[in-house]
Amino acid sequence: MEEIIKTSDIVKLYVMGNEELYALKGVSMTIHKNEYVAIMGPSGSGKSTFMNIIGCLDTPTSGLYELNGQNVSDMDDNELAAVRNKEIGFVFQTFNLLPRSNALHNVELPLIYSGMPKKIRLELAEEALNKVGLQDRMMHKPNELSGGQRQRVAIARALVNKPSIILADEPTGNLDSKTGDEIMELFDNLQTQGNTIILVTHEDFIAEHAHRIIRLRDGLIESDQITQKGLKYQSIKTITA
Amino acid sequence: MNLFTEIRESIIISLNSIRANKARSFLATLGIVIGIMTVTTLQTAIEGINRAFEKSIAAVGADVLYIQKFEWFGKDDWEVYRNRRDIKWQEYEYVERNMNNAESICPTVSTSALVTYQDFTSENVPVFGTTEEYQRTLGMDVADGRFFTKRESDGGWAVCVIGYDIKESFFQGIDPLGKVIQVNGHNFKIIGMYKKMGSMLGLFSLDNRIIIPINKFFKIFGTRRSLTINVKALSVDALEDTKEEVKAVMKRARHIPVGGKEDFGINQQEAFKQTYESLTGLIKTIGTAITLLSLIVGSIGIANIMFVSVKERTKEIGIRKAIGAKRSTILLQFLIEAVTICVVGGLIGLIIAFPISLVINAVLLPTAMPLWVVIIALVISAFAGIIAGFFPALSASKLDPVDALRYE
């Protein structure tokens, strides 16, 4: 299987005044195409830092990070922006939609930044909103949508550029459990359609949707396991193959 | 992402943000509004004054020298002028005889008199005495009838040419040609009329005058008044040569040695222009200072509000960066927002200035807001926006996406 993410010995050091804080102390791992991975860990484990690096929002102090074959560990701001635009679809806990823009425009935004012509942009944005079941809410602004609907808009925005990975940070943290289940079901579907999904969470029942769980503690990988669901998925795949 | 989409997107974003903060944006742009209002109103007014000036200055021919007792805009102390001699008929004759570089020369002398026609009277009507060379020298053509001839002039005949206002006030609906009017009780036959010429800088009317042969003038009013000798040069380019010759000839007429200082004034349109230009120059300087000041204050206001806007929208900047906005994109977005606010302010300034220019046009002087002033005003506004928006936009573009996303 094709390697999408490959980190080797990632270190992240924060210097605050005289104090040095190692958020990551050497993290090495590989994620393949169409994997469904949950990254877990208590607060202070380096989970967020790792997610920021994986998401190309931040760069490691040392170590190597290859995303889809390109070394992104020492790219500058503008190159990283281009990589984020093309390769990564973010889904945040607080949705992070632009409050003054309607759903369609929010979804269209990554395509604007990649310089796509308007006609194609609108087609793709509508298609993405269809996929998350919001075809009749396109002209609504975030404050006219429910929490679940907002997160669906955010997922549509993450999908629209057909990124290499979808990176979801506590995607159900601000939702009630029923809506949360629906959103997780959506992620499950997206994975079966061929997307690579990385969930960052501290909730076990969310992580159980994934096929593989990587646990971080004190800036290091504590464990890296295949879940029940992952085993089942693999066996089904082997049988169908 | 291509620049056109980027700019278009930024304009939409900034219009949305202005719409969301109407009162704040308006207050922020007030300095720009006032600046643009001042600069356009002032330019419009100056444009009007210029046009009025050009129109009236045309009456003072560009190629004519006026030899008079005093300079129009004397700069020396009064002492220098106090003992000056009047300009005499003999001096005119001497100049007339001895000038080579002149197209034509005529003397003028004036006073004001009581004018009567049947039951109508008018006091203090300016009366000018001159010769038949008047027309050619000062280039004022008679619209109806004719000017008087050399024979009529030399003989001091009782004929006159009248200005437009005289015709209007004495002869409503009647043809004045051939009618007889009284000037200080003396009969004059009207042989010609001028068309409407307007006033000189709004100060004195060129239409309210009666022109009679100079020899008749001397008979009625005496010969004790100082003359003006009007000398038309061969061309505008030859004016300076003519001026030198006039100076020399007049000095000889008055027996002033070659190195001596002349005790008469040689006036020309140029003197008016210089005085006028120094006056409008002053108005312009003051206006520019006011404009500049309000634009600086305005820009500071815009810069301030842009910093607030960047701070408020830190999260938005984080989101945009996360989904792929480059530094330059964010920079451009906030720069365009500042420019948009300023240009909107400039437009408001123009919208306020336009009716003011109409009022000036109706009440003070004929004027119109020229297109180039409108364009310059908008360019200045945009420029102020770029200056004011640059540092806030730069600070926005430099935000770290991780910190910006975490900002609440």
mmCIF file of C-alpha atoms in Angstrom, chain A residues 14 48 52 55-58 77-79 81-82 84-85 88 90 92 94-101 105-106 109-110 112-116 118 121 157 161, chain B residues 1-2 5-6 8-9 12-13 16-17 20-21 313 315-316 318-330 333 397-402 405-406 408:
data_model
loop_
_atom_site.group_PDB
_atom_site.id
_atom_site.type_symbol
_atom_site.label_atom_id
_atom_site.label_comp_id
_atom_site.label_asym_id
_atom_site.label_seq_id
_atom_site.Cartn_x
_atom_site.Cartn_y
_atom_site.Cartn_z
ATOM 1 C CA TYR A 14 9.563 24.829 22.632
ATOM 2 C CA SER A 48 -1.808 18.505 19.391
ATOM 3 C CA ASN A 52 -0.108 20.456 13.804
ATOM 4 C CA GLY A 55 -1.276 19.086 9.182
ATOM 5 C CA CYS A 56 1.639 21.241 7.978
ATOM 6 C CA LEU A 57 0.571 24.075 10.255
ATOM 7 C CA ASP A 58 3.891 23.788 12.041
ATOM 8 C CA ASP A 77 5.357 29.378 5.007
ATOM 9 C CA ASN A 78 4.142 29.773 1.445
ATOM 10 C CA GLU A 79 5.089 26.263 0.383
ATOM 11 C CA ALA A 81 0.231 26.913 2.624
ATOM 12 C CA ALA A 82 0.194 25.344 -0.829
ATOM 13 C CA ARG A 84 -2.173 22.413 3.155
ATOM 14 C CA ASN A 85 -4.396 23.616 0.375
ATOM 15 C CA ILE A 88 -4.912 18.258 3.720
ATOM 16 C CA PHE A 90 -9.040 19.929 8.146
ATOM 17 C CA PHE A 92 -11.955 21.114 13.644
ATOM 18 C CA THR A 94 -15.205 24.202 16.707
ATOM 19 C CA PHE A 95 -16.057 23.846 12.984
ATOM 20 C CA ASN A 96 -14.107 27.019 12.091
ATOM 21 C CA LEU A 97 -16.375 28.199 9.310
ATOM 22 C CA LEU A 98 -16.306 31.807 8.131
ATOM 23 C CA PRO A 99 -19.325 33.276 9.919
ATOM 24 C CA ARG A 100 -20.265 35.822 7.250
ATOM 25 C CA SER A 101 -20.127 33.415 4.309
ATOM 26 C CA HIS A 105 -18.809 29.875 -0.198
ATOM 27 C CA ASN A 106 -17.174 28.234 2.807
ATOM 28 C CA LEU A 109 -12.803 28.720 -0.344
ATOM 29 C CA PRO A 110 -9.998 26.112 -0.689
ATOM 30 C CA ILE A 112 -10.426 29.844 -4.606
ATOM 31 C CA TYR A 113 -7.002 29.596 -2.985
ATOM 32 C CA SER A 114 -5.928 26.930 -5.452
ATOM 33 C CA GLY A 115 -6.927 29.240 -8.306
ATOM 34 C CA MET A 116 -9.692 27.189 -9.867
ATOM 35 C CA LYS A 118 -15.413 29.871 -10.852
ATOM 36 C CA ARG A 121 -15.358 25.693 -8.268
ATOM 37 C CA ARG A 157 -14.829 21.931 2.796
ATOM 38 C CA ASN A 161 -9.987 19.704 -2.897
ATOM 39 C CA MET B 1 -4.341 31.464 -7.224
ATOM 40 C CA ASN B 2 -4.424 34.134 -9.846
ATOM 41 C CA THR B 5 -9.641 36.148 -8.475
ATOM 42 C CA GLU B 6 -7.627 37.151 -5.431
ATOM 43 C CA ARG B 8 -12.109 40.138 -6.584
ATOM 44 C CA GLU B 9 -12.405 37.841 -3.579
ATOM 45 C CA ILE B 12 -16.083 40.956 -1.697
ATOM 46 C CA ILE B 13 -14.628 40.156 1.736
ATOM 47 C CA ASN B 16 -18.905 42.316 3.622
ATOM 48 C CA SER B 17 -16.774 43.451 6.507
ATOM 49 C CA ALA B 20 -20.956 44.301 9.059
ATOM 50 C CA ASN B 21 -19.348 47.340 10.744
ATOM 51 C CA ARG B 313 -10.405 38.395 12.844
ATOM 52 C CA LYS B 315 -9.381 33.321 14.020
ATOM 53 C CA GLU B 316 -10.618 33.973 10.499
ATOM 54 C CA GLY B 318 -6.087 31.223 11.009
ATOM 55 C CA ILE B 319 -8.880 29.401 9.182
ATOM 56 C CA ARG B 320 -7.918 30.942 5.864
ATOM 57 C CA LYS B 321 -4.281 30.013 6.381
ATOM 58 C CA ALA B 322 -5.185 26.454 7.409
ATOM 59 C CA ILE B 323 -7.050 25.871 4.187
ATOM 60 C CA GLY B 324 -4.276 27.267 2.040
ATOM 61 C CA ALA B 325 -4.181 31.086 2.004
ATOM 62 C CA LYS B 326 -0.627 32.293 1.464
ATOM 63 C CA ARG B 327 0.915 35.268 3.280
ATOM 64 C CA SER B 328 0.547 37.427 0.208
ATOM 65 C CA THR B 329 -3.137 36.503 -0.040
ATOM 66 C CA ILE B 330 -3.822 37.637 3.521
ATOM 67 C CA GLN B 333 -6.972 40.943 1.534
ATOM 68 C CA SER B 397 -0.027 38.022 7.026
ATOM 69 C CA LYS B 398 2.680 37.127 9.538
ATOM 70 C CA LEU B 399 0.324 35.484 12.040
ATOM 71 C CA ASP B 400 1.224 31.936 12.906
ATOM 72 C CA PRO B 401 -1.627 29.656 11.776
ATOM 73 C CA VAL B 402 -1.500 27.494 14.921
ATOM 74 C CA LEU B 405 -6.560 29.095 15.060
ATOM 75 C CA ARG B 406 -6.350 28.804 18.831
ATOM 76 C CA GLU B 408 -10.731 33.077 20.829
#
